[in-house]
mmCIF file of N, CA and C in Angstrom:
data_model
loop_
_atom_site.group_PDB
_atom_site.id
_atom_site.type_symbol
_atom_site.label_atom_id
_atom_site.label_comp_id
_atom_site.label_asym_id
_atom_site.label_seq_id
_atom_site.Cartn_x
_atom_site.Cartn_y
_atom_site.Cartn_z
ATOM 1 N N MET A 28 0.827 -1.101 0.098
ATOM 2 C CA MET A 28 0.127 -0.012 -0.125
ATOM 3 C C MET A 28 0.946 1.399 -0.005
ATOM 4 N N THR A 29 0.427 2.113 -0.755
ATOM 5 C CA THR A 29 1.311 3.397 -0.863
ATOM 6 C C THR A 29 0.584 4.238 0.177
ATOM 7 N N ASN A 30 1.492 5.494 0.643
ATOM 8 C CA ASN A 30 1.114 6.321 1.635
ATOM 9 C C ASN A 30 -0.289 6.916 1.287
ATOM 10 N N GLU A 31 -0.383 7.192 0.002
ATOM 11 C CA GLU A 31 -1.599 7.784 -0.489
ATOM 12 C C GLU A 31 -2.848 6.840 -0.134
ATOM 13 N N GLN A 32 -2.662 5.578 -0.635
ATOM 14 C CA GLN A 32 -3.696 4.680 -0.323
ATOM 15 C C GLN A 32 -3.989 4.325 1.261
ATOM 16 N N ILE A 33 -2.867 4.512 1.887
ATOM 17 C CA ILE A 33 -3.177 4.430 3.435
ATOM 18 C C ILE A 33 -3.947 5.569 4.046
ATOM 19 N N ASP A 34 -3.611 6.764 3.468
ATOM 20 C CA ASP A 34 -4.286 8.117 3.734
ATOM 21 C C ASP A 34 -5.721 7.978 3.313
ATOM 22 N N GLU A 35 -5.854 7.295 2.272
ATOM 23 C CA GLU A 35 -7.383 7.353 1.541
ATOM 24 C C GLU A 35 -8.281 6.360 2.768
ATOM 25 N N LEU A 36 -7.622 5.187 2.805
ATOM 26 C CA LEU A 36 -8.244 4.206 3.633
ATOM 27 C C LEU A 36 -8.596 4.726 5.053
ATOM 28 N N LEU A 37 -7.493 5.509 5.775
ATOM 29 C CA LEU A 37 -7.767 6.166 7.083
ATOM 30 C C LEU A 37 -8.996 7.148 6.864
ATOM 31 N N ALA A 38 -9.075 7.909 5.804
ATOM 32 C CA ALA A 38 -9.937 9.036 5.711
ATOM 33 C C ALA A 38 -11.357 8.259 5.671
ATOM 34 N N GLU A 39 -11.429 7.150 4.691
ATOM 35 C CA GLU A 39 -12.671 6.366 4.508
ATOM 36 C C GLU A 39 -13.262 5.721 6.010
ATOM 37 N N ILE A 40 -12.372 5.299 6.756
ATOM 38 C CA ILE A 40 -12.506 4.548 8.005
ATOM 39 C C ILE A 40 -13.189 5.674 8.913
ATOM 40 N N GLY A 41 -12.561 6.967 8.911
ATOM 41 C CA GLY A 41 -13.116 8.015 9.670
ATOM 42 C C GLY A 41 -14.436 8.595 9.389
ATOM 43 N N ARG A 42 -14.890 8.397 8.344
ATOM 44 C CA ARG A 42 -16.185 8.845 7.759
ATOM 45 C C ARG A 42 -17.316 7.805 8.288
ATOM 46 N N ALA A 43 -16.886 6.591 8.603
ATOM 47 C CA ALA A 43 -17.813 5.566 8.880
ATOM 48 C C ALA A 43 -18.619 5.826 10.129
ATOM 49 N N PRO A 44 -19.822 5.826 10.249
ATOM 50 C CA PRO A 44 -20.580 6.424 11.617
ATOM 51 C C PRO A 44 -20.345 5.084 12.585
ATOM 52 N N LEU A 45 -20.166 5.660 13.657
ATOM 53 C CA LEU A 45 -20.028 4.698 14.873
ATOM 54 C C LEU A 45 -21.479 4.118 15.192
ATOM 55 N N ILE A 46 -21.482 2.967 16.034
ATOM 56 C CA ILE A 46 -22.691 2.401 16.376
ATOM 57 C C ILE A 46 -22.784 2.314 17.884
ATOM 58 N N THR A 47 -24.050 2.399 18.346
ATOM 59 C CA THR A 47 -24.423 2.362 19.839
ATOM 60 C C THR A 47 -24.206 0.724 20.260
ATOM 61 N N SER A 48 -24.207 0.350 21.526
ATOM 62 C CA SER A 48 -24.031 -0.974 21.924
ATOM 63 C C SER A 48 -25.429 -1.776 21.431
ATOM 64 N N GLU A 49 -26.506 -0.955 21.501
ATOM 65 C CA GLU A 49 -27.792 -1.551 21.026
ATOM 66 C C GLU A 49 -27.879 -1.737 19.750
ATOM 67 N N GLU A 50 -27.431 -0.966 18.853
ATOM 68 C CA GLU A 50 -27.218 -1.214 17.469
ATOM 69 C C GLU A 50 -26.246 -2.540 17.126
ATOM 70 N N GLU A 51 -25.150 -2.491 17.926
ATOM 71 C CA GLU A 51 -24.273 -3.521 17.633
ATOM 72 C C GLU A 51 -24.865 -4.830 18.000
ATOM 73 N N ARG A 52 -25.720 -4.878 19.145
ATOM 74 C CA ARG A 52 -26.206 -6.187 19.539
ATOM 75 C C ARG A 52 -27.271 -6.663 18.352
ATOM 76 N N VAL A 53 -28.136 -5.746 17.876
ATOM 77 C CA VAL A 53 -28.940 -6.081 16.796
ATOM 78 C C VAL A 53 -28.252 -6.631 15.551
ATOM 79 N N LEU A 54 -27.228 -5.875 15.215
ATOM 80 C CA LEU A 54 -26.390 -6.334 14.066
ATOM 81 C C LEU A 54 -25.800 -7.655 14.235
ATOM 82 N N LEU A 55 -25.396 -7.972 15.461
ATOM 83 C CA LEU A 55 -24.684 -9.325 15.748
ATOM 84 C C LEU A 55 -25.905 -10.438 15.766
ATOM 85 N N LYS A 56 -27.132 -10.206 16.310
ATOM 86 C CA LYS A 56 -28.197 -10.976 15.964
ATOM 87 C C LYS A 56 -28.526 -11.387 14.676
ATOM 88 N N VAL A 57 -28.593 -10.227 13.749
ATOM 89 C CA VAL A 57 -28.911 -10.456 12.478
ATOM 90 C C VAL A 57 -27.704 -11.454 11.659
ATOM 91 N N VAL A 58 -26.388 -10.973 12.032
ATOM 92 C CA VAL A 58 -25.339 -11.654 11.411
ATOM 93 C C VAL A 58 -25.465 -13.239 11.727
ATOM 94 N N LYS A 59 -25.872 -13.501 12.969
ATOM 95 C CA LYS A 59 -25.998 -14.827 13.436
ATOM 96 C C LYS A 59 -27.083 -15.570 12.485
ATOM 97 N N GLU A 60 -28.058 -14.944 12.194
ATOM 98 C CA GLU A 60 -29.184 -15.555 11.345
ATOM 99 C C GLU A 60 -28.857 -15.492 9.828
ATOM 100 N N LYS A 61 -28.229 -14.378 9.349
ATOM 101 C CA LYS A 61 -27.959 -14.463 7.943
ATOM 102 C C LYS A 61 -26.544 -15.042 7.409
ATOM 103 N N GLY A 62 -25.755 -14.785 8.459
ATOM 104 C CA GLY A 62 -24.456 -15.573 8.002
ATOM 105 C C GLY A 62 -23.444 -14.401 7.594
ATOM 106 N N ARG A 63 -22.507 -14.832 6.825
ATOM 107 C CA ARG A 63 -21.278 -14.154 6.535
ATOM 108 C C ARG A 63 -21.529 -13.190 5.407
ATOM 109 N N ASP A 64 -22.405 -13.345 4.599
ATOM 110 C CA ASP A 64 -22.622 -12.490 3.355
ATOM 111 C C ASP A 64 -23.944 -11.648 3.488
ATOM 112 N N CYS A 65 -23.622 -10.626 4.496
ATOM 113 C CA CYS A 65 -24.990 -9.872 4.758
ATOM 114 C C CYS A 65 -24.373 -8.479 4.947
ATOM 115 N N ASP A 66 -25.295 -7.457 4.620
ATOM 116 C CA ASP A 66 -24.862 -5.885 4.920
ATOM 117 C C ASP A 66 -24.633 -5.696 6.354
ATOM 118 N N GLU A 67 -25.288 -6.444 7.278
ATOM 119 C CA GLU A 67 -25.233 -6.120 8.670
ATOM 120 C C GLU A 67 -23.588 -6.429 9.109
ATOM 121 N N LEU A 68 -23.261 -7.429 8.566
ATOM 122 C CA LEU A 68 -21.760 -8.012 8.928
ATOM 123 C C LEU A 68 -20.756 -6.711 8.416
ATOM 124 N N ARG A 69 -21.092 -6.287 7.167
ATOM 125 C CA ARG A 69 -20.177 -5.259 6.553
ATOM 126 C C ARG A 69 -20.452 -4.002 7.393
ATOM 127 N N ARG A 70 -21.540 -3.675 8.001
ATOM 128 C CA ARG A 70 -21.831 -2.575 8.750
ATOM 129 C C ARG A 70 -21.110 -2.434 10.105
ATOM 130 N N LEU A 71 -21.134 -3.728 10.667
ATOM 131 C CA LEU A 71 -20.450 -3.946 11.994
ATOM 132 C C LEU A 71 -18.913 -3.888 11.682
ATOM 133 N N GLU A 72 -18.393 -4.191 10.470
ATOM 134 C CA GLU A 72 -17.127 -4.241 10.209
ATOM 135 C C GLU A 72 -16.656 -2.715 10.057
ATOM 136 N N GLN A 73 -17.412 -1.947 9.349
ATOM 137 C CA GLN A 73 -17.127 -0.518 9.175
ATOM 138 C C GLN A 73 -17.060 0.068 10.361
ATOM 139 N N ALA A 74 -18.006 0.037 11.397
ATOM 140 C CA ALA A 74 -18.090 0.675 12.497
ATOM 141 C C ALA A 74 -16.799 0.293 13.433
ATOM 142 N N ASN A 75 -16.227 -0.851 13.289
ATOM 143 C CA ASN A 75 -15.145 -1.200 14.172
ATOM 144 C C ASN A 75 -13.692 -1.169 13.528
ATOM 145 N N MET A 76 -13.845 -0.400 12.293
ATOM 146 C CA MET A 76 -12.472 -0.470 11.577
ATOM 147 C C MET A 76 -11.454 0.513 12.177
ATOM 148 N N ARG A 77 -11.949 1.601 12.800
ATOM 149 C CA ARG A 77 -10.963 2.351 13.477
ATOM 150 C C ARG A 77 -10.182 1.546 14.585
ATOM 151 N N PHE A 78 -10.963 0.702 15.300
ATOM 152 C CA PHE A 78 -10.263 -0.080 16.217
ATOM 153 C C PHE A 78 -9.426 -1.097 15.539
ATOM 154 N N VAL A 79 -9.735 -1.652 14.364
ATOM 155 C CA VAL A 79 -8.972 -2.803 13.909
ATOM 156 C C VAL A 79 -7.604 -2.076 13.400
ATOM 157 N N VAL A 80 -7.642 -0.979 12.752
ATOM 158 C CA VAL A 80 -6.409 -0.250 12.318
ATOM 159 C C VAL A 80 -5.510 0.143 13.467
ATOM 160 N N SER A 81 -6.067 0.538 14.580
ATOM 161 C CA SER A 81 -5.426 0.817 15.797
ATOM 162 C C SER A 81 -4.754 -0.411 16.283
ATOM 163 N N LEU A 82 -5.237 -1.455 16.440
ATOM 164 C CA LEU A 82 -4.704 -2.697 16.952
ATOM 165 C C LEU A 82 -3.730 -3.320 16.136
ATOM 166 N N VAL A 83 -4.044 -3.421 14.895
ATOM 167 C CA VAL A 83 -2.904 -4.040 13.931
ATOM 168 C C VAL A 83 -1.694 -3.154 13.735
ATOM 169 N N SER A 84 -1.715 -1.845 13.783
ATOM 170 C CA SER A 84 -0.699 -1.017 13.832
ATOM 171 C C SER A 84 0.312 -1.163 14.941
ATOM 172 N N GLN A 85 -0.100 -1.866 15.891
ATOM 173 C CA GLN A 85 0.965 -2.304 17.096
ATOM 174 C C GLN A 85 1.749 -3.573 16.511
ATOM 175 N N TYR A 86 1.382 -4.233 15.558
ATOM 176 C CA TYR A 86 2.118 -5.214 14.936
ATOM 177 C C TYR A 86 2.904 -5.050 13.683
ATOM 178 N N GLN A 87 2.975 -3.731 13.306
ATOM 179 C CA GLN A 87 3.780 -3.328 12.219
ATOM 180 C C GLN A 87 5.189 -3.544 12.531
ATOM 181 N N HIS A 88 6.002 -3.832 11.433
ATOM 182 C CA HIS A 88 7.518 -4.098 11.521
ATOM 183 C C HIS A 88 7.783 -5.368 12.209
ATOM 184 N N ARG A 89 6.851 -6.257 11.863
ATOM 185 C CA ARG A 89 7.009 -7.862 12.471
ATOM 186 C C ARG A 89 6.821 -8.741 11.272
ATOM 187 N N GLY A 90 7.245 -8.244 9.989
ATOM 188 C CA GLY A 90 7.112 -9.165 8.896
ATOM 189 C C GLY A 90 6.076 -9.120 8.027
ATOM 190 N N LEU A 91 4.909 -8.379 8.343
ATOM 191 C CA LEU A 91 3.957 -8.170 7.471
ATOM 192 C C LEU A 91 3.675 -6.733 7.179
ATOM 193 N N THR A 92 3.040 -6.498 5.982
ATOM 194 C CA THR A 92 2.738 -5.189 5.616
ATOM 195 C C THR A 92 1.436 -4.807 6.235
ATOM 196 N N LEU A 93 1.247 -3.468 6.338
ATOM 197 C CA LEU A 93 0.210 -2.882 6.903
ATOM 198 C C LEU A 93 -1.275 -3.311 6.170
ATOM 199 N N GLU A 94 -1.156 -3.495 5.037
ATOM 200 C CA GLU A 94 -2.309 -4.157 4.252
ATOM 201 C C GLU A 94 -2.612 -5.615 4.495
ATOM 202 N N GLU A 95 -1.489 -6.276 4.781
ATOM 203 C CA GLU A 95 -1.793 -7.734 5.153
ATOM 204 C C GLU A 95 -2.408 -7.688 6.785
ATOM 205 N N LEU A 96 -1.932 -7.026 7.560
ATOM 206 C CA LEU A 96 -2.385 -6.796 8.875
ATOM 207 C C LEU A 96 -3.842 -6.365 8.860
ATOM 208 N N ILE A 97 -4.313 -5.432 8.262
ATOM 209 C CA ILE A 97 -5.546 -5.033 8.188
ATOM 210 C C ILE A 97 -6.553 -6.008 7.645
ATOM 211 N N GLU A 98 -5.908 -6.500 6.666
ATOM 212 C CA GLU A 98 -7.038 -7.685 6.065
ATOM 213 C C GLU A 98 -7.145 -8.869 7.052
ATOM 214 N N ALA A 99 -5.960 -9.140 7.811
ATOM 215 C CA ALA A 99 -6.064 -10.238 8.803
ATOM 216 C C ALA A 99 -7.108 -9.815 9.944
ATOM 217 N N GLY A 100 -6.944 -8.489 10.394
ATOM 218 C CA GLY A 100 -7.772 -7.981 11.368
ATOM 219 C C GLY A 100 -9.260 -7.824 10.919
ATOM 220 N N LYS A 101 -9.543 -7.667 9.754
ATOM 221 C CA LYS A 101 -10.949 -7.674 9.272
ATOM 222 C C LYS A 101 -11.371 -9.145 9.275
ATOM 223 N N THR A 102 -10.618 -9.971 8.843
ATOM 224 C CA THR A 102 -11.160 -11.245 8.689
ATOM 225 C C THR A 102 -11.439 -11.848 10.154
ATOM 226 N N SER A 103 -10.604 -11.433 11.081
ATOM 227 C CA SER A 103 -10.654 -11.998 12.494
ATOM 228 C C SER A 103 -11.864 -11.412 13.051
ATOM 229 N N LEU A 104 -12.168 -10.092 12.791
ATOM 230 C CA LEU A 104 -13.260 -9.475 13.319
ATOM 231 C C LEU A 104 -14.588 -10.066 12.828
ATOM 232 N N ARG A 105 -14.569 -10.327 11.452
ATOM 233 C CA ARG A 105 -15.722 -11.118 10.976
ATOM 234 C C ARG A 105 -16.027 -12.441 11.495
ATOM 235 N N ASN A 106 -14.894 -13.163 11.759
ATOM 236 C CA ASN A 106 -14.980 -14.528 12.328
ATOM 237 C C ASN A 106 -15.485 -14.426 13.968
ATOM 238 N N SER A 107 -15.029 -13.271 14.485
ATOM 239 C CA SER A 107 -15.382 -13.133 15.900
ATOM 240 C C SER A 107 -16.961 -12.807 15.956
ATOM 241 N N ALA A 108 -17.505 -12.123 14.938
ATOM 242 C CA ALA A 108 -18.892 -11.858 14.976
ATOM 243 C C ALA A 108 -19.668 -13.049 14.590
ATOM 244 N N MET A 109 -19.266 -13.848 14.026
ATOM 245 C CA MET A 109 -19.933 -15.203 13.770
ATOM 246 C C MET A 109 -19.917 -16.054 14.919
ATOM 247 N N ASP A 110 -18.627 -16.179 15.742
ATOM 248 C CA ASP A 110 -18.623 -16.888 16.670
ATOM 249 C C ASP A 110 -19.108 -16.517 18.322
ATOM 250 N N TYR A 111 -19.368 -15.003 18.266
ATOM 251 C CA TYR A 111 -19.697 -14.363 19.656
ATOM 252 C C TYR A 111 -20.853 -14.943 20.134
ATOM 253 N N ASP A 112 -20.753 -15.179 21.315
ATOM 254 C CA ASP A 112 -21.985 -15.629 22.184
ATOM 255 C C ASP A 112 -22.787 -14.547 22.708
ATOM 256 N N LEU A 113 -23.989 -14.309 22.145
ATOM 257 C CA LEU A 113 -24.767 -13.136 22.488
ATOM 258 C C LEU A 113 -25.195 -13.204 23.935
ATOM 259 N N ASP A 114 -25.193 -14.108 24.616
ATOM 260 C CA ASP A 114 -25.553 -14.333 25.942
ATOM 261 C C ASP A 114 -24.419 -13.921 26.919
ATOM 262 N N SER A 115 -23.200 -13.609 26.356
ATOM 263 C CA SER A 115 -21.845 -13.475 27.148
ATOM 264 C C SER A 115 -22.079 -12.214 27.745
ATOM 265 N N ASP A 116 -21.529 -12.046 28.859
ATOM 266 C CA ASP A 116 -21.339 -10.785 29.798
ATOM 267 C C ASP A 116 -20.265 -9.963 29.063
ATOM 268 N N CYS A 117 -19.399 -10.399 28.265
ATOM 269 C CA CYS A 117 -18.058 -9.922 27.628
ATOM 270 C C CYS A 117 -18.619 -8.947 26.516
ATOM 271 N N LYS A 118 -18.097 -7.723 26.383
ATOM 272 C CA LYS A 118 -18.394 -7.006 25.136
ATOM 273 C C LYS A 118 -17.959 -7.546 23.967
ATOM 274 N N PHE A 119 -18.601 -7.478 22.833
ATOM 275 C CA PHE A 119 -18.218 -7.987 21.577
ATOM 276 C C PHE A 119 -16.724 -7.541 21.221
ATOM 277 N N ILE A 120 -16.426 -6.220 21.408
ATOM 278 C CA ILE A 120 -15.101 -5.826 21.003
ATOM 279 C C ILE A 120 -14.056 -6.288 21.888
ATOM 280 N N THR A 121 -14.349 -6.511 22.990
ATOM 281 C CA THR A 121 -13.229 -7.282 24.089
ATOM 282 C C THR A 121 -13.179 -8.695 23.421
ATOM 283 N N TYR A 122 -14.217 -9.405 23.088
ATOM 284 C CA TYR A 122 -13.881 -10.753 22.578
ATOM 285 C C TYR A 122 -13.097 -10.660 21.194
ATOM 286 N N ALA A 123 -13.417 -9.765 20.388
ATOM 287 C CA ALA A 123 -12.804 -9.757 19.082
ATOM 288 C C ALA A 123 -11.463 -9.340 19.244
ATOM 289 N N VAL A 124 -10.965 -8.374 20.216
ATOM 290 C CA VAL A 124 -9.754 -8.106 20.295
ATOM 291 C C VAL A 124 -8.911 -9.385 20.589
ATOM 292 N N THR A 125 -9.309 -10.057 21.515
ATOM 293 C CA THR A 125 -8.718 -11.489 21.964
ATOM 294 C C THR A 125 -8.345 -12.250 20.577
ATOM 295 N N GLN A 126 -9.436 -12.293 19.861
ATOM 296 C CA GLN A 126 -9.405 -13.255 18.646
ATOM 297 C C GLN A 126 -8.401 -12.649 17.753
ATOM 298 N N MET A 127 -8.443 -11.262 17.580
ATOM 299 C CA MET A 127 -7.624 -10.747 16.600
ATOM 300 C C MET A 127 -6.181 -10.760 16.925
ATOM 301 N N ARG A 128 -5.874 -10.603 18.282
ATOM 302 C CA ARG A 128 -4.418 -10.637 18.679
ATOM 303 C C ARG A 128 -4.062 -12.118 18.471
ATOM 304 N N GLN A 129 -4.780 -13.071 18.709
ATOM 305 C CA GLN A 129 -4.392 -14.457 18.672
ATOM 306 C C GLN A 129 -4.026 -14.759 17.089
ATOM 307 N N SER A 130 -5.009 -14.238 16.330
ATOM 308 C CA SER A 130 -4.814 -14.353 14.859
ATOM 309 C C SER A 130 -3.569 -13.819 14.303
ATOM 310 N N LEU A 131 -3.290 -12.619 14.748
ATOM 311 C CA LEU A 131 -2.163 -11.804 14.294
ATOM 312 C C LEU A 131 -0.882 -12.432 14.813
ATOM 313 N N GLU A 132 -0.834 -12.900 16.074
ATOM 314 C CA GLU A 132 0.287 -13.523 16.452
ATOM 315 C C GLU A 132 0.766 -14.867 15.883
ATOM 316 N N ALA A 133 -0.452 -15.580 15.451
ATOM 317 C CA ALA A 133 -0.211 -16.741 14.689
ATOM 318 C C ALA A 133 0.080 -16.411 13.334
ATOM 319 N N LEU A 134 -0.386 -15.456 12.661
ATOM 320 C CA LEU A 134 0.205 -15.144 11.105
ATOM 321 C C LEU A 134 1.523 -14.537 11.075
ATOM 322 N N ILE A 135 2.077 -13.903 12.204
ATOM 323 C CA ILE A 135 3.425 -13.182 12.203
ATOM 324 C C ILE A 135 4.376 -14.626 12.451
ATOM 325 N N THR A 136 3.764 -15.433 13.367
ATOM 326 C CA THR A 136 4.748 -16.741 13.492
ATOM 327 C C THR A 136 4.972 -17.492 12.317
ATOM 328 N N LEU A 137 3.894 -17.724 11.646
ATOM 329 C CA LEU A 137 3.830 -18.454 10.456
ATOM 330 C C LEU A 137 4.735 -17.771 9.476
ATOM 331 N N LYS A 138 4.628 -16.482 9.290
ATOM 332 C CA LYS A 138 5.352 -15.857 8.321
ATOM 333 C C LYS A 138 6.953 -15.895 8.648
ATOM 334 N N CYS A 139 7.331 -15.574 9.896
ATOM 335 C CA CYS A 139 8.567 -15.771 10.357
ATOM 336 C C CYS A 139 9.193 -17.118 10.259
ATOM 337 N N THR A 140 8.348 -18.060 10.333
ATOM 338 C CA THR A 140 8.796 -19.519 10.149
ATOM 339 C C THR A 140 9.071 -19.780 8.700
ATOM 340 N N LYS A 141 8.215 -19.393 7.793
ATOM 341 C CA LYS A 141 8.455 -19.413 6.373
ATOM 342 C C LYS A 141 9.749 -18.698 5.978
ATOM 343 N N ASP A 142 10.131 -17.695 6.609
ATOM 344 C CA ASP A 142 11.280 -16.906 6.049
ATOM 345 C C ASP A 142 12.491 -17.441 6.363
ATOM 346 N N GLU A 143 12.425 -18.301 7.487
ATOM 347 C CA GLU A 143 13.775 -18.879 7.985
ATOM 348 C C GLU A 143 14.333 -19.870 7.019
#
């Protein structure tokens, strides 16, 4: 990704409206019903992209490009939405962060192993 593309991505992310916890809960319920290919999952992803970029930026300079890290973070966020227990006392983003961190660490370890 060029610096210009990164700037465009960050500007786009900044324009995405945030959601309330009630909206998040409704979106998660619909995602559970409809599955991966639904607008509600895309909306949930858009609303959380600021957080994804913030988290994955902590993993820069560990063998993966920012683009690869963002894509891995998005994939992990989507998987978290599918796996999240709606009856959990844990907030969705707390659950998703744990999943994203594990996914990123595994991906970085795999990349480093291949490079050796």
